Short mmCIF file of C-alpha atoms in Angstrom, two decimals:
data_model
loop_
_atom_site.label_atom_id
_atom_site.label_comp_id
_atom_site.label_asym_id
_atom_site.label_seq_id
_atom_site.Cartn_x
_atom_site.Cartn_y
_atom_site.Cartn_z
CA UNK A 1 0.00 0.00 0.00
CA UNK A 2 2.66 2.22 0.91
CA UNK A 3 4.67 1.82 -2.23
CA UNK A 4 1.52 2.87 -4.10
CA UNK A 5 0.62 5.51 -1.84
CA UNK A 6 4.71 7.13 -2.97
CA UNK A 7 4.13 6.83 -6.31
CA UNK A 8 0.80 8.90 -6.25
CA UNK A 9 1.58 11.26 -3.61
CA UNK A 10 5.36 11.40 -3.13
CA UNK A 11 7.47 10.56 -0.24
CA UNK A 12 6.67 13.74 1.59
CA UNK A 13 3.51 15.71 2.82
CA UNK A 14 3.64 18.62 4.96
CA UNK A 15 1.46 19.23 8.15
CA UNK A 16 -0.02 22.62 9.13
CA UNK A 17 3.06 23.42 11.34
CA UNK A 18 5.00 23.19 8.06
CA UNK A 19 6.33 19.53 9.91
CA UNK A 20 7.34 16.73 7.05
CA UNK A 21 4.97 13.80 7.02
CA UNK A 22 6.38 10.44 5.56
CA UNK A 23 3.63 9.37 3.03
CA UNK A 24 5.12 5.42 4.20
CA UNK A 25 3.89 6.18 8.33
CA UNK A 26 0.26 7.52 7.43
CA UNK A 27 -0.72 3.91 8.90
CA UNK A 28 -0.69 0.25 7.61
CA UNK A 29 -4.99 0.13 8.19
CA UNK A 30 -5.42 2.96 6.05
CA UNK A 31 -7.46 1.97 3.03
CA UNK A 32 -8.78 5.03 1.98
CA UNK A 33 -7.77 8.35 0.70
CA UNK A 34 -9.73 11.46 0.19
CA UNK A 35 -8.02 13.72 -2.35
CA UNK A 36 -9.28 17.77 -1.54
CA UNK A 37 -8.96 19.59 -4.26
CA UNK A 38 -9.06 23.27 -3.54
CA UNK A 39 -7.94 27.12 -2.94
CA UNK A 40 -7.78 29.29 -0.18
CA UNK A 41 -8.94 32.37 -2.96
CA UNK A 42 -11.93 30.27 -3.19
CA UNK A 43 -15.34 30.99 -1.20
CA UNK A 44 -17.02 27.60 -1.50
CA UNK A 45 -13.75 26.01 -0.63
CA UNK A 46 -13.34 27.99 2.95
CA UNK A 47 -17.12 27.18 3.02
CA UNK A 48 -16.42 23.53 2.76
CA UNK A 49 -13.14 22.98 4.12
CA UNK A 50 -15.09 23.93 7.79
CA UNK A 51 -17.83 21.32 6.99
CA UNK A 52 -14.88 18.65 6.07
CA UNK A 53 -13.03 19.66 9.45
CA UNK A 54 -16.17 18.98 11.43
CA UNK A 55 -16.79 15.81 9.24
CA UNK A 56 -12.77 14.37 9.88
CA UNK A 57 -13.18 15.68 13.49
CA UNK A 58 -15.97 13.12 14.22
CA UNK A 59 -15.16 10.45 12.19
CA UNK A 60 -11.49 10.13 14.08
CA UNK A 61 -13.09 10.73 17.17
CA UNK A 62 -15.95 8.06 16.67
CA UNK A 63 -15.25 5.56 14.04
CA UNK A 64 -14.37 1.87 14.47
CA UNK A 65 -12.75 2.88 10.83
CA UNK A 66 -11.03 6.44 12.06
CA UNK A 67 -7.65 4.47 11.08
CA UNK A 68 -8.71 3.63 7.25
CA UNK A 69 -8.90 7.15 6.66
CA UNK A 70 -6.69 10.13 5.34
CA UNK A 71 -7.06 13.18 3.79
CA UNK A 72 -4.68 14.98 1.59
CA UNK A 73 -4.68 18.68 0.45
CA UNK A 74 -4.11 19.28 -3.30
CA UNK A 75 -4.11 23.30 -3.69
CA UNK A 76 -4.21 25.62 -6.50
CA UNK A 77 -2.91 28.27 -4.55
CA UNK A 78 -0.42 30.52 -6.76
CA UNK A 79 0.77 32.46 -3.79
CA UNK A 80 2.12 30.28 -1.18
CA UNK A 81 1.19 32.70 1.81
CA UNK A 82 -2.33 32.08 1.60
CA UNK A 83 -1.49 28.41 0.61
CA UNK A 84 0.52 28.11 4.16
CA UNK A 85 -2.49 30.09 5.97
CA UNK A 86 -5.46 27.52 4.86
CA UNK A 87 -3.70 24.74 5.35
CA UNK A 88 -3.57 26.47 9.09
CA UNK A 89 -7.14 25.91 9.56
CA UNK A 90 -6.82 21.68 8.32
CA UNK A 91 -5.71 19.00 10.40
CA UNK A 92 -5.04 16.77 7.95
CA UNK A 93 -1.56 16.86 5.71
CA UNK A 94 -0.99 18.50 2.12
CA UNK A 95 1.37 18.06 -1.01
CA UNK A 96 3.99 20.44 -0.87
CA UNK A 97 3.23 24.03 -2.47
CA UNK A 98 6.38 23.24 -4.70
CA UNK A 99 5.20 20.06 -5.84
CA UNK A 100 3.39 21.41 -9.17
CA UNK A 101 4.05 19.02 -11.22
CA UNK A 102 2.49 16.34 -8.97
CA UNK A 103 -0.68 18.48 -8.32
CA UNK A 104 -1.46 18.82 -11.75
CA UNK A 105 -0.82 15.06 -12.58
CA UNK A 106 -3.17 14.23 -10.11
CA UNK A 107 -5.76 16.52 -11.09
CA UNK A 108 -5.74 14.72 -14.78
CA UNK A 109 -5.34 11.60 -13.41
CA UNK A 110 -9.29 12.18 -11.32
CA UNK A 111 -10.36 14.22 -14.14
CA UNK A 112 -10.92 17.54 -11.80
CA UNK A 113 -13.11 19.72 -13.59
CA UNK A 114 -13.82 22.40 -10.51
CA UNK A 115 -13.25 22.59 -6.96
CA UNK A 116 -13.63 22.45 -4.11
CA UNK A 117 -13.28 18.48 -5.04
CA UNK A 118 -13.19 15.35 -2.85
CA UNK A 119 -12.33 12.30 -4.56
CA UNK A 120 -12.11 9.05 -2.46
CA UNK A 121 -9.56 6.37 -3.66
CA UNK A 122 -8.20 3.56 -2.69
CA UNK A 123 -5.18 3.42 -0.80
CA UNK A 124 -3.94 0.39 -2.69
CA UNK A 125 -4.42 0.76 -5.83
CA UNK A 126 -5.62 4.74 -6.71
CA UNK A 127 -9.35 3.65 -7.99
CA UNK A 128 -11.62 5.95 -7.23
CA UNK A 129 -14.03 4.80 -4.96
CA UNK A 130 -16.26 8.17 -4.95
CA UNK A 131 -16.14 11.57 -7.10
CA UNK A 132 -18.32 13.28 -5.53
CA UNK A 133 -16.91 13.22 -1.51
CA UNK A 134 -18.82 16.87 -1.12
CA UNK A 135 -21.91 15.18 -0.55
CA UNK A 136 -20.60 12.40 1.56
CA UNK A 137 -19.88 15.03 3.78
CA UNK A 138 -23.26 16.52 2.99
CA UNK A 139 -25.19 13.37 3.44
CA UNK A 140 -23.00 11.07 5.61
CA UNK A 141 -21.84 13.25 7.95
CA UNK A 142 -21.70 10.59 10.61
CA UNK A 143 -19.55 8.50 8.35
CA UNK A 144 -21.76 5.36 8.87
CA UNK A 145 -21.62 4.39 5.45
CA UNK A 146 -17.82 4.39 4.90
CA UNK A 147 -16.05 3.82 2.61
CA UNK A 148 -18.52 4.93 0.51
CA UNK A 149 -18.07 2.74 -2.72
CA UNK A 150 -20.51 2.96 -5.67
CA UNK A 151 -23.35 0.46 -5.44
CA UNK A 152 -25.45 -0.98 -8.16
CA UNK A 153 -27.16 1.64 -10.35
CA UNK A 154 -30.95 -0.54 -9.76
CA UNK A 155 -29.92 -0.12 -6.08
CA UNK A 156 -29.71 3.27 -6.14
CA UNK A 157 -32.30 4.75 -8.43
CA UNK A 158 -34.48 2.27 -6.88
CA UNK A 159 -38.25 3.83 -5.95
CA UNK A 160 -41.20 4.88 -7.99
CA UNK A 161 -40.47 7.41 -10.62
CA UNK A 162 -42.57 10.23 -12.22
CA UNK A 163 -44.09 10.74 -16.06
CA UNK A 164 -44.81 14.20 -16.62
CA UNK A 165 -48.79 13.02 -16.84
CA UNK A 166 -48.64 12.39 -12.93
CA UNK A 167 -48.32 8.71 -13.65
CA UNK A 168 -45.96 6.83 -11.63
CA UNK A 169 -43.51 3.84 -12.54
CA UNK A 170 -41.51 1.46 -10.53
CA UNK A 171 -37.72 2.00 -11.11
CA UNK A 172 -37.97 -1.65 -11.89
CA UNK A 173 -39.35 -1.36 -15.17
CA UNK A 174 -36.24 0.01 -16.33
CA UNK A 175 -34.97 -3.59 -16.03
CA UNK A 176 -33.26 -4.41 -19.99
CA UNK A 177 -33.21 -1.38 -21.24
CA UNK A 178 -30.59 1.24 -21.94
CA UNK A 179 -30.84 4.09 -19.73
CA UNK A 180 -29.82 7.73 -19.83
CA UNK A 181 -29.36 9.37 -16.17
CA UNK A 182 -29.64 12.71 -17.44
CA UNK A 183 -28.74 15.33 -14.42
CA UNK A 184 -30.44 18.86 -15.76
CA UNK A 185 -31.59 21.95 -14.31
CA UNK A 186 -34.70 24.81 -15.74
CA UNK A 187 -32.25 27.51 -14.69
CA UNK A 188 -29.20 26.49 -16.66
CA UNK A 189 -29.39 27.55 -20.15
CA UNK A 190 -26.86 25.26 -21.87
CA UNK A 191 -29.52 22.47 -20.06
CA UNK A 192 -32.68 23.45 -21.65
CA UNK A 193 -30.51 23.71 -24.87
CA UNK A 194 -29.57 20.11 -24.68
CA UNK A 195 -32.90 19.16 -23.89
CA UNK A 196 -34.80 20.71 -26.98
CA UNK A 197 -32.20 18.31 -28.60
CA UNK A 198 -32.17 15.15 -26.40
CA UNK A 199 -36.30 15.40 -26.74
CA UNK A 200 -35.91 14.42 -30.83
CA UNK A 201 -33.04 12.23 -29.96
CA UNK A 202 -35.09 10.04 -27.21
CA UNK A 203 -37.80 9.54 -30.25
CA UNK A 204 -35.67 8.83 -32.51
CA UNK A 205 -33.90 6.04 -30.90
CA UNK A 206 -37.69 4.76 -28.86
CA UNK A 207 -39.03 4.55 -32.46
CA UNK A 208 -36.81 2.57 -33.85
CA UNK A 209 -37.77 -0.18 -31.91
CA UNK A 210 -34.55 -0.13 -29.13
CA UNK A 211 -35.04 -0.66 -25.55
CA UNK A 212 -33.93 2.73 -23.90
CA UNK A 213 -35.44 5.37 -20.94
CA UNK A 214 -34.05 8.37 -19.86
CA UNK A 215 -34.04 9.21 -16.06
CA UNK A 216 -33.99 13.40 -15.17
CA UNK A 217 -31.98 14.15 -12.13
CA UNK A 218 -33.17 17.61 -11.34
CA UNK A 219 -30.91 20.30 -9.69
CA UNK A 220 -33.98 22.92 -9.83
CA UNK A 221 -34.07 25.00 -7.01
CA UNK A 222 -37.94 24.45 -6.91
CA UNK A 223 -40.55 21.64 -7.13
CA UNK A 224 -42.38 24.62 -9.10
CA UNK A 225 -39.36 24.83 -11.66
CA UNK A 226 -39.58 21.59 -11.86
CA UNK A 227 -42.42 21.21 -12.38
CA UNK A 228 -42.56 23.32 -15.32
CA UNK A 229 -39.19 22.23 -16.67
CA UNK A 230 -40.50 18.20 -16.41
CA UNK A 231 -43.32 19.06 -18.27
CA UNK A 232 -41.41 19.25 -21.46
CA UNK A 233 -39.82 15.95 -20.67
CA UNK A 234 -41.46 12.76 -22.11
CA UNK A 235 -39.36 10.71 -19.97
CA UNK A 236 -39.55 9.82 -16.37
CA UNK A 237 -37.77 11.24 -13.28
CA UNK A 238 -36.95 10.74 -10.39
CA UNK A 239 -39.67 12.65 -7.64
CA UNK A 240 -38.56 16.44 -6.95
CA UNK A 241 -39.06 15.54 -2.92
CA UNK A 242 -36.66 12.71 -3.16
CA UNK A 243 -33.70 14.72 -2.50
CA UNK A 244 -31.83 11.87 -0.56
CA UNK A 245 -32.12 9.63 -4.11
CA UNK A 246 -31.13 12.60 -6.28
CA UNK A 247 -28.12 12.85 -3.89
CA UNK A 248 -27.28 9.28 -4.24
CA UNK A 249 -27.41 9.24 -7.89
CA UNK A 250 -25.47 12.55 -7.93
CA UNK A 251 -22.93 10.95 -5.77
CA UNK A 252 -22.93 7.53 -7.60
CA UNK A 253 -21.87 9.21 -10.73
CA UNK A 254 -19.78 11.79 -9.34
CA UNK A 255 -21.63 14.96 -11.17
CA UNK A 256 -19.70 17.83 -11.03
CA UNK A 257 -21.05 20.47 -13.53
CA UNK A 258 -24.83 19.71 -15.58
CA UNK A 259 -25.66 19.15 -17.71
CA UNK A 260 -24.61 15.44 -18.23
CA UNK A 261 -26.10 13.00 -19.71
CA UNK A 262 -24.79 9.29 -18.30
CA UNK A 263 -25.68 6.69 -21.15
CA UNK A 264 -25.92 2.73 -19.05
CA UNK A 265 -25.76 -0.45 -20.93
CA UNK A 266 -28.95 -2.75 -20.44
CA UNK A 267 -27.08 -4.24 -17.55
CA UNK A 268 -27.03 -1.29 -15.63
CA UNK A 269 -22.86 -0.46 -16.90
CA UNK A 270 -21.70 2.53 -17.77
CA UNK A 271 -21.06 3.29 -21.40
CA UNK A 272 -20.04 6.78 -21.22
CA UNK A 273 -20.30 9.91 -19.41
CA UNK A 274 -20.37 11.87 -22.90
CA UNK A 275 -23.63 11.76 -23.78
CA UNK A 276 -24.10 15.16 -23.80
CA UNK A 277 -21.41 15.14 -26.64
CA UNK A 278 -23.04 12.24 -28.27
CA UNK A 279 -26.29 13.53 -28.86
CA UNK A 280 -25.38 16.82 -30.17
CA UNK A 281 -22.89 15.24 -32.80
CA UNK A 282 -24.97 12.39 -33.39
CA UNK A 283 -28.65 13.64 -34.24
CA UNK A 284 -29.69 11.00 -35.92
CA UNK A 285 -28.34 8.87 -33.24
CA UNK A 286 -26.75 6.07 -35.78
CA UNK A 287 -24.61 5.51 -33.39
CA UNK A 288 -26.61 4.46 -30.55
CA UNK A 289 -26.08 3.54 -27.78
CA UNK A 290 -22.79 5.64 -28.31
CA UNK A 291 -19.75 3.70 -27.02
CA UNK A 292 -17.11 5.39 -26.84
CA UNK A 293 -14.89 5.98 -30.26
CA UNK A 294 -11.27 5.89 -29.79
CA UNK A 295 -10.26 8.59 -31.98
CA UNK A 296 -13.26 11.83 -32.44
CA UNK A 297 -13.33 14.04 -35.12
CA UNK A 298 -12.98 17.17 -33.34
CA UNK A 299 -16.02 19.58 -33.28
CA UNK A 300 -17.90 22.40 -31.20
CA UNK A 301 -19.82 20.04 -29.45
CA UNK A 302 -16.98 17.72 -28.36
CA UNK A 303 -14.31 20.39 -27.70
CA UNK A 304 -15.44 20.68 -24.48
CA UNK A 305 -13.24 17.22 -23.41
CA UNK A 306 -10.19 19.04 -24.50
CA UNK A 307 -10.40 20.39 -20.78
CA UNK A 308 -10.85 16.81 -19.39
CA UNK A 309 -7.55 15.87 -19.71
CA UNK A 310 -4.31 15.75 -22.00
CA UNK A 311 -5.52 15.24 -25.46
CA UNK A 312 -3.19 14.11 -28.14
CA UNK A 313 -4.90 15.92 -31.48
CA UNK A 314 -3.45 15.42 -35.06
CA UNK A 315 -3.98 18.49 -37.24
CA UNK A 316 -4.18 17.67 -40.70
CA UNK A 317 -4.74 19.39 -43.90
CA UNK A 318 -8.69 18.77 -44.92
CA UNK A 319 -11.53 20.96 -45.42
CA UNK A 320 -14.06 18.43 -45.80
CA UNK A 321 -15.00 15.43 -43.12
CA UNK A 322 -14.17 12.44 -45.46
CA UNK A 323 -10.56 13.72 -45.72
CA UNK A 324 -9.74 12.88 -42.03
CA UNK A 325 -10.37 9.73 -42.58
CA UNK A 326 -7.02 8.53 -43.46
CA UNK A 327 -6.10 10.68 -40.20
CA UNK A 328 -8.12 9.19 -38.06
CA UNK A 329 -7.05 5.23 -39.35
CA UNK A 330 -3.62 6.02 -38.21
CA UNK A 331 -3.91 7.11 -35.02
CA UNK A 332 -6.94 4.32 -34.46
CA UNK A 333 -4.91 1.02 -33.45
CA UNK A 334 -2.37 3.48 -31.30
CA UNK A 335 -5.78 4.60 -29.21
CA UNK A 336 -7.27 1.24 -29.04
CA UNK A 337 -4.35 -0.33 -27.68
CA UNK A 338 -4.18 2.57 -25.17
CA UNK A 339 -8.12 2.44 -24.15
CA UNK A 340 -8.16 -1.67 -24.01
CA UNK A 341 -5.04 -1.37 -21.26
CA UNK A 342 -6.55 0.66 -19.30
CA UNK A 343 -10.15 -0.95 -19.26
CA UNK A 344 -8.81 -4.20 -18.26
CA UNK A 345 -7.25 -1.86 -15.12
CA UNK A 346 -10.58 -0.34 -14.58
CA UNK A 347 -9.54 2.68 -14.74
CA UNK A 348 -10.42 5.64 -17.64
CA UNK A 349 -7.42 5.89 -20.43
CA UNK A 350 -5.02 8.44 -19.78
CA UNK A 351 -5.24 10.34 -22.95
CA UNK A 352 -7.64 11.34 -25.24
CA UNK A 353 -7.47 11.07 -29.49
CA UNK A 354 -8.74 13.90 -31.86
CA UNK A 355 -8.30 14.91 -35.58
CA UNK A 356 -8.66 18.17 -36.88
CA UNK A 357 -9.20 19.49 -40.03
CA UNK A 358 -9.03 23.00 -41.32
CA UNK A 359 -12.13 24.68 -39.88
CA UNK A 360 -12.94 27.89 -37.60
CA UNK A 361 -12.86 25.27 -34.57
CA UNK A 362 -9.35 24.00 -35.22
CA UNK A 363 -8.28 27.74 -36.51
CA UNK A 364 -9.42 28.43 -32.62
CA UNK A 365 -7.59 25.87 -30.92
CA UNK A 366 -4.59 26.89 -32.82
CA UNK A 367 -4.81 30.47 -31.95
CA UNK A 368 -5.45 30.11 -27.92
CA UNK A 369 -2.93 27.31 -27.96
CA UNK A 370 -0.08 29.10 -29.74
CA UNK A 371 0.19 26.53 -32.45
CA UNK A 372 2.13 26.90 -35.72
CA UNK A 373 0.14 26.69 -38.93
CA UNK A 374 1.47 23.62 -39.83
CA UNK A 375 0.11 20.04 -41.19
CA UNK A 376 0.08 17.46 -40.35
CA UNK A 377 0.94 18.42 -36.92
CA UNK A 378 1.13 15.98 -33.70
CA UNK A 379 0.56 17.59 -30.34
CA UNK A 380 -1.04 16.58 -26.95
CA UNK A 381 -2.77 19.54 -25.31
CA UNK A 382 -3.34 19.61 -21.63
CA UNK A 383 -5.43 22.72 -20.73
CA UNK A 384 -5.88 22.46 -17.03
CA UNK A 385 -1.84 22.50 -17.08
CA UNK A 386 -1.98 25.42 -19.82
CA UNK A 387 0.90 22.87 -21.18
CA UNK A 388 1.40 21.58 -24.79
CA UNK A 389 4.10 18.96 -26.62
CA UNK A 390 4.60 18.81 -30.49
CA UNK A 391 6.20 16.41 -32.25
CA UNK A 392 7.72 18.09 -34.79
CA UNK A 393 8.93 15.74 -37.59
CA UNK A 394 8.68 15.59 -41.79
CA UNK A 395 6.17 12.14 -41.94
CA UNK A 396 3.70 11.45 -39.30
CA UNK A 397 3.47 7.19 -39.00
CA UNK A 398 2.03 5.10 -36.51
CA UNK A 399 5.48 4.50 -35.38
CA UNK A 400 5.61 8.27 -34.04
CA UNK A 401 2.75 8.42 -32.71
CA UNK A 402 3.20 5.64 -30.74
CA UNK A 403 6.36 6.46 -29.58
CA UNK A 404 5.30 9.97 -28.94
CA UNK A 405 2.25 8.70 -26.57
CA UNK A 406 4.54 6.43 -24.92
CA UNK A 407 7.10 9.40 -23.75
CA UNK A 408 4.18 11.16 -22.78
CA UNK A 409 2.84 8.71 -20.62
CA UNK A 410 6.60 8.14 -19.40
CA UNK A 411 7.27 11.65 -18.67
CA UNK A 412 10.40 12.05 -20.97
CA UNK A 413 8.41 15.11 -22.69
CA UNK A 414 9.51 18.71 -22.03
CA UNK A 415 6.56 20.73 -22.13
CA UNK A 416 5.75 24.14 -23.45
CA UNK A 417 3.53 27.01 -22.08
CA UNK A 418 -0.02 27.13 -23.73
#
């Protein structure tokens, strides 16, 4: 555990009294480690770094698991000052200040989108056990349910569910089909957007004879908006009142921003977390139930996953969608290998593939990235570091690519500033 527990987190934290702590003595029970992602410049992270304190206060004080558990800091602090002053206020330990390089590795390794962030893993291995620890606190603040691990998705959802008629359904006629857990909100515009869209989409694929239901997940701040908003829904949902479900099902999936769409298999899997992405490239929805592609054809309705995580993207010369094509077969077998190794880990691949043609959308990721006008051009882009690599060589073949992935993923890479 140890060992593991070095390689993520290195072989030193440091305490509020600016004290060393050796990552190898945090404890030979502990099993679990809760990953805060934060600021001190932040308002909801002072907000909920006092509701965590209270939370790790109890649970060391009055859990028969008070041992399993650790929490470690992971700022974004530029200004080490107020970095030194909030971790004044935490009893727990932190990564170094220094230690960039680490923080933002582990911030694309858990795919941290916004904090404050609590992300439960295991000690062991680094799986995550739960995304979304802000509403363990929230909802567990007793700790009886620890460690907090996802259950079955018929487990959770499980309870009568609403049509927009008044009608009510068991959640266990949902039993063989596909399902879309589709967490939305009246107030959110990009929401009611996706909606207008996902409507056509859910007839679509229910008229062509395919078993599939969508599930809303409201985050109204209203039964009345609710209400309303529902009422444009043909689908079912789960009841407004039944705020402890939509927490669980919030929680299970680890929602941090809406809307999302969550596409499950007929077995209750997950098949992606894109289907917001899916629907809005795919209106037609031939490509139902959308499983993931390995390499996307990038677009303004997928761009939004180039802030994910690192994204290797091949810019090639073509104006028209057939022509990346040949792009997109090179880089294929290089991102299938990548995504089948890290499925059979459980864990999500490390890297994400794109093409890109010449369009206003690639002319745009050019331009904010600082890229040269060049194609074919190799490069992985990771935003949330504001970092970028380019292979700069005369042929691209799969044999570069490959090899360029693999340094990547090894660290040998020098990045530049985006």
């Amino acid at each position: 555990m140890s060992e593991f527990l070095v390689s993520l987190l290195g072989e030193r934290l440091v305490n509020s009294e600016k004290a060393e702590v050796d990552v190898q003595s945090l404890g030979a029970k502990l099993s679990l480690v809760g990953l805060f992602f934060g600021c001190s410049l932040n308002a909801p992270c002072k907000q909920f770094n006092a509701s965590l304190c209270e939370f790790y206060s109890r649970f060391k004080k009055a859990s028969e698991h008070k041992d399993n558990l650790e929490i470690v800091f992971i700022s974004s602090d530029q200004d080490q000052k107020h970095w030194h002053d909030f971790l004044q206020e935490m009893p727990w330990p932190a990564l170094p200040f220094k230690d960039r390089h680490k923080k933002m590795k582990l911030w694309n390794k858990y795919k941290v989108t916004s904090i404050p962030s609590l992300v439960f893993v295991d000690s062991a291995t680094g799986k995550v056990v739960c995304r979304n620890g802000l509403l363990v606190v929230r909802d567990d603040p007793k700790g009886l349910e620890f460690p907090w691990g996802p259950k079955p998705f018929a487990e959770v959802v499980a309870g009568p569910l609403l049509r927009n008629n008044r009608q009510t359904t068991d959640s266990s006629s949902l039993e063989g089909h596909y399902v879309g857990v589709y967490f939305s909100a009246h107030w959110c515009p990009p929401c009611r957007s996706l909606t207008r869209v996902l409507v056509e989409s859910y007839r679509i694929v229910k008229e062509s004879g395919q078993k599939f239901e969508i599930v809303f997940v409201s985050a109204d701040r209203s039964e009345e908006s609710f209400k309303q908003y529902f009422s444009e829904m043909p689908w079912l949902a789960v009841p407004y009142s039944d705020e402890a479900r939509r927490s669980r099902l919030n929680r299970l999936y680890g929602i941090q921003g809406i809307p999302t769409l969550i596409l499950l298999d007929t077995e209750g899997h997950m098949i992606t977390r894109q289907g917001r992405v899916e629907v809005l490239n795919d209106p037609e929805c031939r490509l139902f139930p959308w499983h993931p592609r390995p390499v996307l054809e990038l677009s303004e309705s997928n761009a939004v996953q180039l802030h994910e995580g690192p994204c290797l993207v091949l810019f090639v010369d073509a104006e028209e969608e057939g022509e990346l094509e040949p792009a997109k077969e090179l880089i294929q077998p290089i991102a299938e290998k990548l995504m089948a190794k890290y499925k059979a880990k459980e864990e999500e691949t490390p890297l994400l593939f794109f093409v890109a043609g010449e369009d206003d959308m690639s002319d745009s990721l050019r331009d904010y990235t600082n890229l040269p006008e060049a194609a074919p051009l190799l490069t992985i882009l990771d935003m949330s570091a504001r970092a970028k690599y380019v292979r700069d060589v005369e042929e691209i073949t799969p044999a570069v690519v490959e090899q360029f992935v693999n340094d990547f993923l090894g660290e040998k890479l020098k990045p530049e500033p985006i």
